[in-house]
PDB file of C-alpha atoms in Angstrom:
ATOM      1  CA  MET A   1      -0.086  -0.065  -0.108  1.00 54.00           C
ATOM      2  CA  SER A   2       1.193   3.514  -0.692  1.00 70.00           C
ATOM      3  CA  ALA A   3       1.663   6.499   1.803  1.00 77.00           C
ATOM      4  CA  HIS A   4      -1.305   7.586   0.207  1.00 81.00           C
ATOM      5  CA  GLU A   5      -3.305   4.862   0.871  1.00 82.00           C
ATOM      6  CA  ASP A   6      -2.238   4.168   4.696  1.00 86.00           C
ATOM      7  CA  PHE A   7      -3.447   7.910   5.263  1.00 91.00           C
ATOM      8  CA  GLU A   8      -6.519   7.583   3.454  1.00 91.00           C
ATOM      9  CA  SER A   9      -7.090   4.938   5.887  1.00 92.00           C
ATOM     10  CA  LEU A  10      -6.391   6.662   8.851  1.00 94.00           C
ATOM     11  CA  ALA A  11      -8.081   9.846   7.498  1.00 95.00           C
ATOM     12  CA  ALA A  12     -11.477   7.579   7.188  1.00 96.00           C
ATOM     13  CA  LEU A  13     -10.816   6.319  10.957  1.00 96.00           C
ATOM     14  CA  GLU A  14      -9.719   9.457  12.072  1.00 96.00           C
ATOM     15  CA  ALA A  15     -13.573  11.184  10.641  1.00 96.00           C
ATOM     16  CA  ILE A  16     -15.302   8.990  13.170  1.00 96.00           C
ATOM     17  CA  GLY A  17     -12.586   9.565  15.975  1.00 94.00           C
ATOM     18  CA  ALA A  18     -11.334   5.883  15.719  1.00 94.00           C
ATOM     19  CA  VAL A  19      -7.352   6.629  15.651  1.00 93.00           C
ATOM     20  CA  SER A  20      -4.916   6.747  18.217  1.00 90.00           C
ATOM     21  CA  GLU A  21      -3.345   9.921  19.365  1.00 91.00           C
ATOM     22  CA  ASP A  22      -0.141   8.458  17.811  1.00 93.00           C
ATOM     23  CA  GLU A  23      -1.944   7.758  14.492  1.00 92.00           C
ATOM     24  CA  GLN A  24      -3.515  11.041  14.424  1.00 92.00           C
ATOM     25  CA  ALA A  25      -0.167  12.411  15.150  1.00 95.00           C
ATOM     26  CA  ALA A  26       0.805  11.024  12.288  1.00 93.00           C
ATOM     27  CA  LEU A  27      -2.129  11.971   9.776  1.00 94.00           C
ATOM     28  CA  TYR A  28      -2.253  15.273  10.791  1.00 93.00           C
ATOM     29  CA  ALA A  29       1.873  15.811  10.404  1.00 93.00           C
ATOM     30  CA  HIS A  30       0.882  14.173   6.595  1.00 93.00           C
ATOM     31  CA  LEU A  31      -1.855  16.726   5.997  1.00 92.00           C
ATOM     32  CA  ASP A  32       0.419  19.549   6.593  1.00 92.00           C
ATOM     33  CA  THR A  33       2.333  18.600   3.260  1.00 92.00           C
ATOM     34  CA  CYS A  34      -0.385  16.698   1.165  1.00 91.00           C
ATOM     35  CA  ALA A  35      -2.820  18.754  -0.502  1.00 91.00           C
ATOM     36  CA  GLU A  36      -4.506  15.358  -2.240  1.00 91.00           C
ATOM     37  CA  CYS A  37      -4.892  13.819   1.330  1.00 92.00           C
ATOM     38  CA  ASN A  38      -6.419  16.564   2.877  1.00 92.00           C
ATOM     39  CA  GLU A  39      -9.038  16.746   0.036  1.00 92.00           C
ATOM     40  CA  VAL A  40      -9.527  13.063   0.839  1.00 93.00           C
ATOM     41  CA  ARG A  41      -9.828  14.050   4.969  1.00 94.00           C
ATOM     42  CA  ASP A  42     -12.311  16.549   4.544  1.00 93.00           C
ATOM     43  CA  GLY A  43     -14.301  13.650   2.019  1.00 94.00           C
ATOM     44  CA  TYR A  44     -14.593  11.880   5.239  1.00 96.00           C
ATOM     45  CA  GLN A  45     -15.388  14.164   7.405  1.00 95.00           C
ATOM     46  CA  GLU A  46     -18.038  15.166   5.384  1.00 94.00           C
ATOM     47  CA  ALA A  47     -19.261  11.682   5.370  1.00 95.00           C
ATOM     48  CA  ALA A  48     -19.057  10.873   8.970  1.00 97.00           C
ATOM     49  CA  THR A  49     -21.632  13.879   9.353  1.00 96.00           C
ATOM     50  CA  ALA A  50     -24.281  11.483   7.683  1.00 96.00           C
ATOM     51  CA  PHE A  51     -24.647   9.407  11.219  1.00 97.00           C
ATOM     52  CA  ALA A  52     -25.562  12.590  12.556  1.00 97.00           C
ATOM     53  CA  LEU A  53     -28.054  13.835   9.876  1.00 95.00           C
ATOM     54  CA  ALA A  54     -29.862  10.701   9.646  1.00 95.00           C
ATOM     55  CA  LEU A  55     -31.648  11.489  13.076  1.00 95.00           C
ATOM     56  CA  ASP A  56     -34.369  12.768  13.279  1.00 94.00           C
ATOM     57  CA  PRO A  57     -34.162  16.405  14.697  1.00 95.00           C
ATOM     58  CA  VAL A  58     -35.178  17.142  18.267  1.00 96.00           C
ATOM     59  CA  MET A  59     -35.791  20.477  19.033  1.00 96.00           C
ATOM     60  CA  PRO A  60     -33.525  21.333  22.120  1.00 96.00           C
ATOM     61  CA  PRO A  61     -35.750  22.646  25.540  1.00 95.00           C
ATOM     62  CA  GLU A  62     -36.875  26.530  25.042  1.00 92.00           C
ATOM     63  CA  GLU A  63     -34.517  27.759  27.878  1.00 94.00           C
ATOM     64  CA  ALA A  64     -31.641  26.273  25.968  1.00 95.00           C
ATOM     65  CA  ARG A  65     -31.623  29.591  23.365  1.00 95.00           C
ATOM     66  CA  GLY A  66     -32.096  31.733  25.895  1.00 94.00           C
ATOM     67  CA  ALA A  67     -29.482  30.614  27.780  1.00 94.00           C
ATOM     68  CA  ILE A  68     -27.164  29.852  24.754  1.00 95.00           C
ATOM     69  CA  MET A  69     -27.903  33.756  23.690  1.00 94.00           C
ATOM     70  CA  GLY A  70     -26.818  34.880  27.276  1.00 92.00           C
ATOM     71  CA  ALA A  71     -23.840  33.407  27.348  1.00 91.00           C
ATOM     72  CA  VAL A  72     -22.667  34.305  23.699  1.00 89.00           C
ATOM     73  CA  MET A  73     -23.461  37.965  24.593  1.00 86.00           C
ATOM     74  CA  GLN A  74     -21.675  38.241  27.628  1.00 84.00           C
ATOM     75  CA  ASP A  75     -18.512  36.292  26.114  1.00 77.00           C
ATOM     76  CA  ASP A  76     -15.301  38.311  26.127  1.00 64.00           C
ATOM     77  CA  PHE A  77     -15.160  39.184  22.336  1.00 58.00           C
ATOM     78  CA  THR A  78     -11.135  39.375  22.680  1.00 50.00           C
ATOM     79  CA  GLU A  79     -11.223  35.456  23.774  1.00 55.00           C
ATOM     80  CA  ARG A  80     -12.522  34.975  19.889  1.00 59.00           C
ATOM     81  CA  ARG A  81      -9.808  32.884  18.309  1.00 51.00           C
TER      82      ARG A  81
ATOM     83  CA  MET B   1     -35.910  28.606   9.073  1.00 42.00           C
ATOM     84  CA  ASN B   2     -34.453  25.094   7.981  1.00 43.00           C
ATOM     85  CA  GLN B   3     -32.576  22.282   9.932  1.00 46.00           C
ATOM     86  CA  SER B   4     -28.941  21.459   8.456  1.00 46.00           C
ATOM     87  CA  VAL B   5     -30.327  22.418   4.652  1.00 49.00           C
ATOM     88  CA  GLU B   6     -27.278  23.952   3.224  1.00 51.00           C
ATOM     89  CA  THR B   7     -28.137  27.551   2.053  1.00 77.00           C
ATOM     90  CA  THR B   8     -25.920  30.407   2.389  1.00 88.00           C
ATOM     91  CA  PRO B   9     -23.453  29.545   5.692  1.00 92.00           C
ATOM     92  CA  LEU B  10     -23.716  31.950   8.644  1.00 95.00           C
ATOM     93  CA  LEU B  11     -20.293  31.151   9.929  1.00 96.00           C
ATOM     94  CA  PRO B  12     -18.373  34.282   8.119  1.00 96.00           C
ATOM     95  CA  ALA B  13     -20.958  36.808   9.600  1.00 96.00           C
ATOM     96  CA  VAL B  14     -20.692  35.188  13.216  1.00 95.00           C
ATOM     97  CA  ALA B  15     -17.038  35.069  12.730  1.00 95.00           C
ATOM     98  CA  GLN B  16     -17.588  39.229  12.419  1.00 94.00           C
ATOM     99  CA  GLY B  17     -19.507  39.391  15.679  1.00 92.00           C
ATOM    100  CA  ASP B  18     -23.078  39.402  14.025  1.00 94.00           C
ATOM    101  CA  THR B  19     -25.369  38.381  16.728  1.00 93.00           C
ATOM    102  CA  THR B  20     -28.322  38.166  14.352  1.00 95.00           C
ATOM    103  CA  ALA B  21     -26.288  35.578  12.375  1.00 95.00           C
ATOM    104  CA  PHE B  22     -25.592  33.768  15.179  1.00 96.00           C
ATOM    105  CA  GLN B  23     -29.313  33.495  16.211  1.00 95.00           C
ATOM    106  CA  GLU B  24     -30.185  32.277  13.042  1.00 95.00           C
ATOM    107  CA  LEU B  25     -27.596  29.675  12.982  1.00 96.00           C
ATOM    108  CA  TYR B  26     -29.055  28.272  15.923  1.00 96.00           C
ATOM    109  CA  ASP B  27     -32.440  28.141  14.560  1.00 95.00           C
ATOM    110  CA  ARG B  28     -30.787  26.411  11.519  1.00 95.00           C
ATOM    111  CA  HIS B  29     -29.098  23.775  12.776  1.00 96.00           C
ATOM    112  CA  SER B  30     -29.928  23.074  17.193  1.00 96.00           C
ATOM    113  CA  ALA B  31     -32.282  20.500  16.465  1.00 96.00           C
ATOM    114  CA  VAL B  32     -30.235  18.188  14.295  1.00 96.00           C
ATOM    115  CA  LEU B  33     -27.062  19.150  16.826  1.00 97.00           C
ATOM    116  CA  TYR B  34     -29.420  18.273  19.774  1.00 97.00           C
ATOM    117  CA  ALA B  35     -30.139  15.213  18.488  1.00 97.00           C
ATOM    118  CA  LEU B  36     -26.907  14.145  18.140  1.00 97.00           C
ATOM    119  CA  LEU B  37     -25.878  15.256  21.614  1.00 98.00           C
ATOM    120  CA  LEU B  38     -29.091  13.247  22.984  1.00 97.00           C
ATOM    121  CA  ARG B  39     -28.056  10.124  20.946  1.00 97.00           C
ATOM    122  CA  ILE B  40     -24.491  10.173  22.484  1.00 97.00           C
ATOM    123  CA  LEU B  41     -25.194  11.345  26.073  1.00 97.00           C
ATOM    124  CA  THR B  42     -29.319  10.158  26.540  1.00 95.00           C
ATOM    125  CA  LYS B  43     -29.163  12.412  29.431  1.00 95.00           C
ATOM    126  CA  PRO B  44     -31.536  15.721  28.014  1.00 96.00           C
ATOM    127  CA  GLU B  45     -29.576  17.522  30.817  1.00 95.00           C
ATOM    128  CA  ASP B  46     -26.143  16.493  29.401  1.00 96.00           C
ATOM    129  CA  ALA B  47     -26.946  17.145  26.021  1.00 97.00           C
ATOM    130  CA  GLN B  48     -28.369  20.960  26.689  1.00 97.00           C
ATOM    131  CA  GLU B  49     -25.103  21.756  28.121  1.00 96.00           C
ATOM    132  CA  ALA B  50     -22.858  20.160  25.566  1.00 97.00           C
ATOM    133  CA  LEU B  51     -25.318  21.820  23.093  1.00 98.00           C
ATOM    134  CA  GLN B  52     -24.620  25.014  24.764  1.00 97.00           C
ATOM    135  CA  GLU B  53     -20.757  24.567  24.747  1.00 96.00           C
ATOM    136  CA  THR B  54     -20.755  23.580  21.111  1.00 97.00           C
ATOM    137  CA  PHE B  55     -22.345  27.147  20.121  1.00 97.00           C
ATOM    138  CA  VAL B  56     -20.211  28.894  22.340  1.00 96.00           C
ATOM    139  CA  GLN B  57     -17.302  27.137  20.698  1.00 96.00           C
ATOM    140  CA  ALA B  58     -18.776  27.833  17.510  1.00 97.00           C
ATOM    141  CA  TRP B  59     -19.236  31.678  18.496  1.00 96.00           C
ATOM    142  CA  ARG B  60     -15.234  32.008  19.502  1.00 94.00           C
ATOM    143  CA  SER B  61     -13.795  30.014  16.115  1.00 95.00           C
ATOM    144  CA  ALA B  62     -16.293  30.819  13.685  1.00 96.00           C
ATOM    145  CA  SER B  63     -13.652  32.119  11.576  1.00 95.00           C
ATOM    146  CA  ALA B  64     -11.459  28.874  11.673  1.00 95.00           C
ATOM    147  CA  PHE B  65     -14.599  27.953   9.314  1.00 96.00           C
ATOM    148  CA  ASP B  66     -13.554  27.034   5.966  1.00 93.00           C
ATOM    149  CA  ALA B  67     -16.249  26.833   3.258  1.00 93.00           C
ATOM    150  CA  ALA B  68     -14.199  25.031   0.829  1.00 90.00           C
ATOM    151  CA  ARG B  69     -13.108  22.652   2.809  1.00 90.00           C
ATOM    152  CA  GLY B  70     -16.714  21.374   3.944  1.00 91.00           C
ATOM    153  CA  SER B  71     -20.266  22.274   4.879  1.00 93.00           C
ATOM    154  CA  GLU B  72     -21.165  24.337   7.777  1.00 95.00           C
ATOM    155  CA  ILE B  73     -23.176  21.400   9.087  1.00 95.00           C
ATOM    156  CA  ALA B  74     -20.444  19.202   8.868  1.00 94.00           C
ATOM    157  CA  TRP B  75     -18.052  21.454  10.814  1.00 96.00           C
ATOM    158  CA  LEU B  76     -20.775  22.093  13.914  1.00 97.00           C
ATOM    159  CA  VAL B  77     -21.738  18.700  13.644  1.00 97.00           C
ATOM    160  CA  SER B  78     -18.011  17.907  14.279  1.00 96.00           C
ATOM    161  CA  ILE B  79     -18.092  20.072  17.294  1.00 97.00           C
ATOM    162  CA  ALA B  80     -20.891  18.736  18.808  1.00 98.00           C
ATOM    163  CA  ARG B  81     -19.742  15.576  18.095  1.00 98.00           C
ATOM    164  CA  SER B  82     -16.413  15.982  20.228  1.00 96.00           C
ATOM    165  CA  ARG B  83     -17.864  17.682  23.440  1.00 97.00           C
ATOM    166  CA  GLY B  84     -20.570  14.742  23.615  1.00 97.00           C
ATOM    167  CA  ILE B  85     -17.982  12.047  23.433  1.00 97.00           C
ATOM    168  CA  ASP B  86     -15.537  14.204  25.722  1.00 96.00           C
ATOM    169  CA  ARG B  87     -18.813  14.257  28.299  1.00 96.00           C
ATOM    170  CA  LEU B  88     -19.495  10.872  27.961  1.00 95.00           C
ATOM    171  CA  ARG B  89     -16.041   9.748  28.857  1.00 92.00           C
ATOM    172  CA  SER B  90     -15.631  11.811  31.596  1.00 91.00           C
ATOM    173  CA  ARG B  91     -18.847  10.179  32.605  1.00 87.00           C
ATOM    174  CA  ARG B  92     -17.349   6.914  32.529  1.00 85.00           C
ATOM    175  CA  VAL B  93     -14.148   8.066  34.054  1.00 82.00           C
ATOM    176  CA  ARG B  94     -16.285   9.099  36.881  1.00 80.00           C
ATOM    177  CA  GLY B  95     -17.913   5.642  36.677  1.00 75.00           C
ATOM    178  CA  GLU B  96     -21.185   6.670  36.046  1.00 65.00           C
ATOM    179  CA  ARG B  97     -23.337   3.649  34.782  1.00 53.00           C
ATOM    180  CA  GLU B  98     -24.588   3.904  31.272  1.00 52.00           C
ATOM    181  CA  ASN B  99     -27.954   2.543  30.946  1.00 53.00           C
ATOM    182  CA  GLU B 100     -27.281   0.769  28.042  1.00 48.00           C
ATOM    183  CA  ALA B 101     -30.514  -0.513  27.319  1.00 46.00           C
ATOM    184  CA  GLY B 102     -31.618   3.412  27.189  1.00 49.00           C
ATOM    185  CA  ARG B 103     -28.849   4.118  24.609  1.00 51.00           C
ATOM    186  CA  GLU B 104     -30.250   1.754  22.077  1.00 47.00           C
ATOM    187  CA  ILE B 105     -33.638   3.479  21.580  1.00 43.00           C
ATOM    188  CA  SER B 106     -33.473   5.858  18.667  1.00 42.00           C
ATOM    189  CA  ILE B 107     -34.743   9.324  19.126  1.00 41.00           C
ATOM    190  CA  ARG B 108     -37.800   9.494  17.095  1.00 41.00           C
ATOM    191  CA  THR B 109     -39.840  11.226  18.759  1.00 40.00           C
ATOM    192  CA  GLY B 110     -38.567  14.938  18.649  1.00 43.00           C
ATOM    193  CA  THR B 111     -40.574  17.274  16.202  1.00 46.00           C
ATOM    194  CA  VAL B 112     -39.283  20.182  14.925  1.00 49.00           C
ATOM    195  CA  GLU B 113     -41.418  22.850  15.249  1.00 45.00           C
ATOM    196  CA  ASN B 114     -40.184  25.938  13.754  1.00 47.00           C
ATOM    197  CA  THR B 115     -39.582  25.033  10.422  1.00 49.00           C
ATOM    198  CA  THR B 116     -41.648  26.151   7.600  1.00 51.00           C
ATOM    199  CA  GLY B 117     -43.201  23.110   5.175  1.00 55.00           C
ATOM    200  CA  ALA B 118     -41.298  23.496   2.468  1.00 56.00           C
ATOM    201  CA  ASP B 119     -37.852  23.787   4.280  1.00 58.00           C
ATOM    202  CA  HIS B 120     -38.927  20.795   6.488  1.00 64.00           C
ATOM    203  CA  ALA B 121     -39.720  18.958   3.283  1.00 65.00           C
ATOM    204  CA  ILE B 122     -35.948  19.740   2.176  1.00 63.00           C
ATOM    205  CA  ALA B 123     -34.669  18.895   5.290  1.00 74.00           C
ATOM    206  CA  SER B 124     -36.535  15.406   5.041  1.00 82.00           C
ATOM    207  CA  GLN B 125     -35.318  14.969   1.682  1.00 83.00           C
ATOM    208  CA  GLU B 126     -31.483  15.366   2.663  1.00 85.00           C
ATOM    209  CA  ARG B 127     -32.054  12.917   5.830  1.00 90.00           C
ATOM    210  CA  VAL B 128     -34.043  10.579   3.277  1.00 90.00           C
ATOM    211  CA  ALA B 129     -30.640  10.274   1.067  1.00 90.00           C
ATOM    212  CA  VAL B 130     -27.989   9.933   4.299  1.00 93.00           C
ATOM    213  CA  ARG B 131     -30.140   7.010   6.025  1.00 94.00           C
ATOM    214  CA  SER B 132     -30.150   5.620   2.465  1.00 94.00           C
ATOM    215  CA  ALA B 133     -26.386   5.668   2.090  1.00 94.00           C
ATOM    216  CA  LEU B 134     -26.338   4.492   5.468  1.00 95.00           C
ATOM    217  CA  ASP B 135     -28.820   1.351   4.965  1.00 95.00           C
ATOM    218  CA  GLU B 136     -26.136   0.425   2.204  1.00 95.00           C
ATOM    219  CA  LEU B 137     -23.661  -0.352   4.596  1.00 96.00           C
ATOM    220  CA  PRO B 138     -23.277  -4.088   5.513  1.00 96.00           C
ATOM    221  CA  PRO B 139     -24.597  -4.662   9.310  1.00 96.00           C
ATOM    222  CA  PRO B 140     -21.154  -5.390  10.769  1.00 96.00           C
ATOM    223  CA  GLN B 141     -19.946  -1.944   9.344  1.00 97.00           C
ATOM    224  CA  ARG B 142     -22.456   0.074   9.872  1.00 96.00           C
ATOM    225  CA  VAL B 143     -22.499  -1.362  13.502  1.00 96.00           C
ATOM    226  CA  ALA B 144     -18.451  -1.033  14.130  1.00 97.00           C
ATOM    227  CA  LEU B 145     -18.593   2.849  12.814  1.00 97.00           C
ATOM    228  CA  GLU B 146     -21.871   3.951  15.409  1.00 97.00           C
ATOM    229  CA  LEU B 147     -19.727   2.400  18.259  1.00 97.00           C
ATOM    230  CA  ALA B 148     -16.882   4.219  17.054  1.00 97.00           C
ATOM    231  CA  TYR B 149     -19.108   7.629  16.247  1.00 97.00           C
ATOM    232  CA  PHE B 150     -21.934   7.603  18.730  1.00 97.00           C
ATOM    233  CA  GLU B 151     -19.929   5.839  21.701  1.00 96.00           C
ATOM    234  CA  GLY B 152     -16.832   6.868  21.104  1.00 96.00           C
ATOM    235  CA  LEU B 153     -14.912   3.267  21.439  1.00 96.00           C
ATOM    236  CA  SER B 154     -11.643   2.908  20.180  1.00 95.00           C
ATOM    237  CA  GLN B 155     -10.690   0.030  17.324  1.00 95.00           C
ATOM    238  CA  SER B 156      -9.715  -1.924  20.630  1.00 95.00           C
ATOM    239  CA  GLU B 157     -12.600  -1.715  22.347  1.00 96.00           C
ATOM    240  CA  ILE B 158     -15.238  -2.380  19.157  1.00 96.00           C
ATOM    241  CA  ALA B 159     -13.143  -5.734  19.146  1.00 96.00           C
ATOM    242  CA  ALA B 160     -13.598  -6.453  22.496  1.00 96.00           C
ATOM    243  CA  ARG B 161     -17.274  -5.635  22.445  1.00 94.00           C
ATOM    244  CA  THR B 162     -18.307  -7.483  19.196  1.00 94.00           C
ATOM    245  CA  GLY B 163     -15.937 -10.582  20.120  1.00 95.00           C
ATOM    246  CA  GLU B 164     -14.257 -10.318  16.710  1.00 96.00           C
ATOM    247  CA  PRO B 165     -10.131  -9.773  15.653  1.00 97.00           C
ATOM    248  CA  LEU B 166      -8.963  -6.106  15.987  1.00 96.00           C
ATOM    249  CA  GLY B 167      -7.698  -6.127  12.440  1.00 96.00           C
ATOM    250  CA  THR B 168     -11.455  -7.585  11.401  1.00 97.00           C
ATOM    251  CA  ILE B 169     -12.965  -4.437  13.077  1.00 97.00           C
ATOM    252  CA  LYS B 170      -9.588  -1.893  11.608  1.00 95.00           C
ATOM    253  CA  THR B 171     -11.112  -3.228   7.931  1.00 96.00           C
ATOM    254  CA  ARG B 172     -14.518  -3.300   8.218  1.00 96.00           C
ATOM    255  CA  MET B 173     -14.565   0.206   9.627  1.00 97.00           C
ATOM    256  CA  GLN B 174     -12.201   1.705   6.701  1.00 96.00           C
ATOM    257  CA  LEU B 175     -14.519  -0.201   3.845  1.00 96.00           C
ATOM    258  CA  GLY B 176     -17.134   0.879   5.331  1.00 97.00           C
ATOM    259  CA  MET B 177     -16.192   4.667   5.641  1.00 97.00           C
ATOM    260  CA  LYS B 178     -15.028   4.463   2.137  1.00 96.00           C
ATOM    261  CA  LYS B 179     -18.367   3.191   0.752  1.00 96.00           C
ATOM    262  CA  LEU B 180     -20.212   5.804   2.367  1.00 96.00           C
ATOM    263  CA  ARG B 181     -18.028   8.612   1.469  1.00 95.00           C
ATOM    264  CA  GLU B 182     -18.422   7.310  -2.351  1.00 94.00           C
ATOM    265  CA  ARG B 183     -22.295   6.771  -1.714  1.00 93.00           C
ATOM    266  CA  LEU B 184     -22.785  10.603  -0.402  1.00 91.00           C
ATOM    267  CA  GLN B 185     -20.163  12.126  -3.047  1.00 86.00           C
ATOM    268  CA  ALA B 186     -22.458  10.249  -5.733  1.00 87.00           C
ATOM    269  CA  SER B 187     -25.661  11.121  -4.809  1.00 81.00           C
ATOM    270  CA  ARG B 188     -24.934  15.145  -4.076  1.00 74.00           C
TER     271      ARG B 188
END
């Protein structure tokens, strides 16, 4: 298997959180230098979203919206990255 | 308002501190994210706290979103899943007993009250498409992927849970993700 195929396999598993810290570090180091594998990785990240999108949506409790808006309005803008 | 239907991304405006865009972001995606967090955590109070963490993180790091690399909902789902799994793992560390029976109940009772009929129909179409892609996976592949995605289990933990060799689990998950990616890319 080529290096790209190895990293593609890692990217597939990383998208669902199934890689070890060492595997993740190796993948990220490779992604820093490889546009092709970045594209593959983005595709897997998008694909993993299917597990969430397949669920029936559930409206959060009414109070959640107010609590979240309150937290954000009070957030110090300078903390934002 | 719609749920997770990709329209113009709101995150670039959120990154500029636009609170109206942030409110729209919440209205557009919160039901999908809350359903995911309920599926991971099962306890509504935990899911609600994780939802708040998710949106606060989205507010703070909205400038990191790159529409060229993926959809807005994929970016938000990735944050929510991480927050949910982190919380699930700390619960496990604290030794709380998991209600495994409860975990098997899929969240299918919620309603999306604030969507318009047309938007809801589009969102439902999208849901049908992703369910169809998932349904095409052989059940052993799908089970292994869901144990990782919703329960945060490692490859070794999944092998132990299913009684299969580690190598089999790894191959199964890689094949499943490859097929899922190809199927979803073909349907777009």
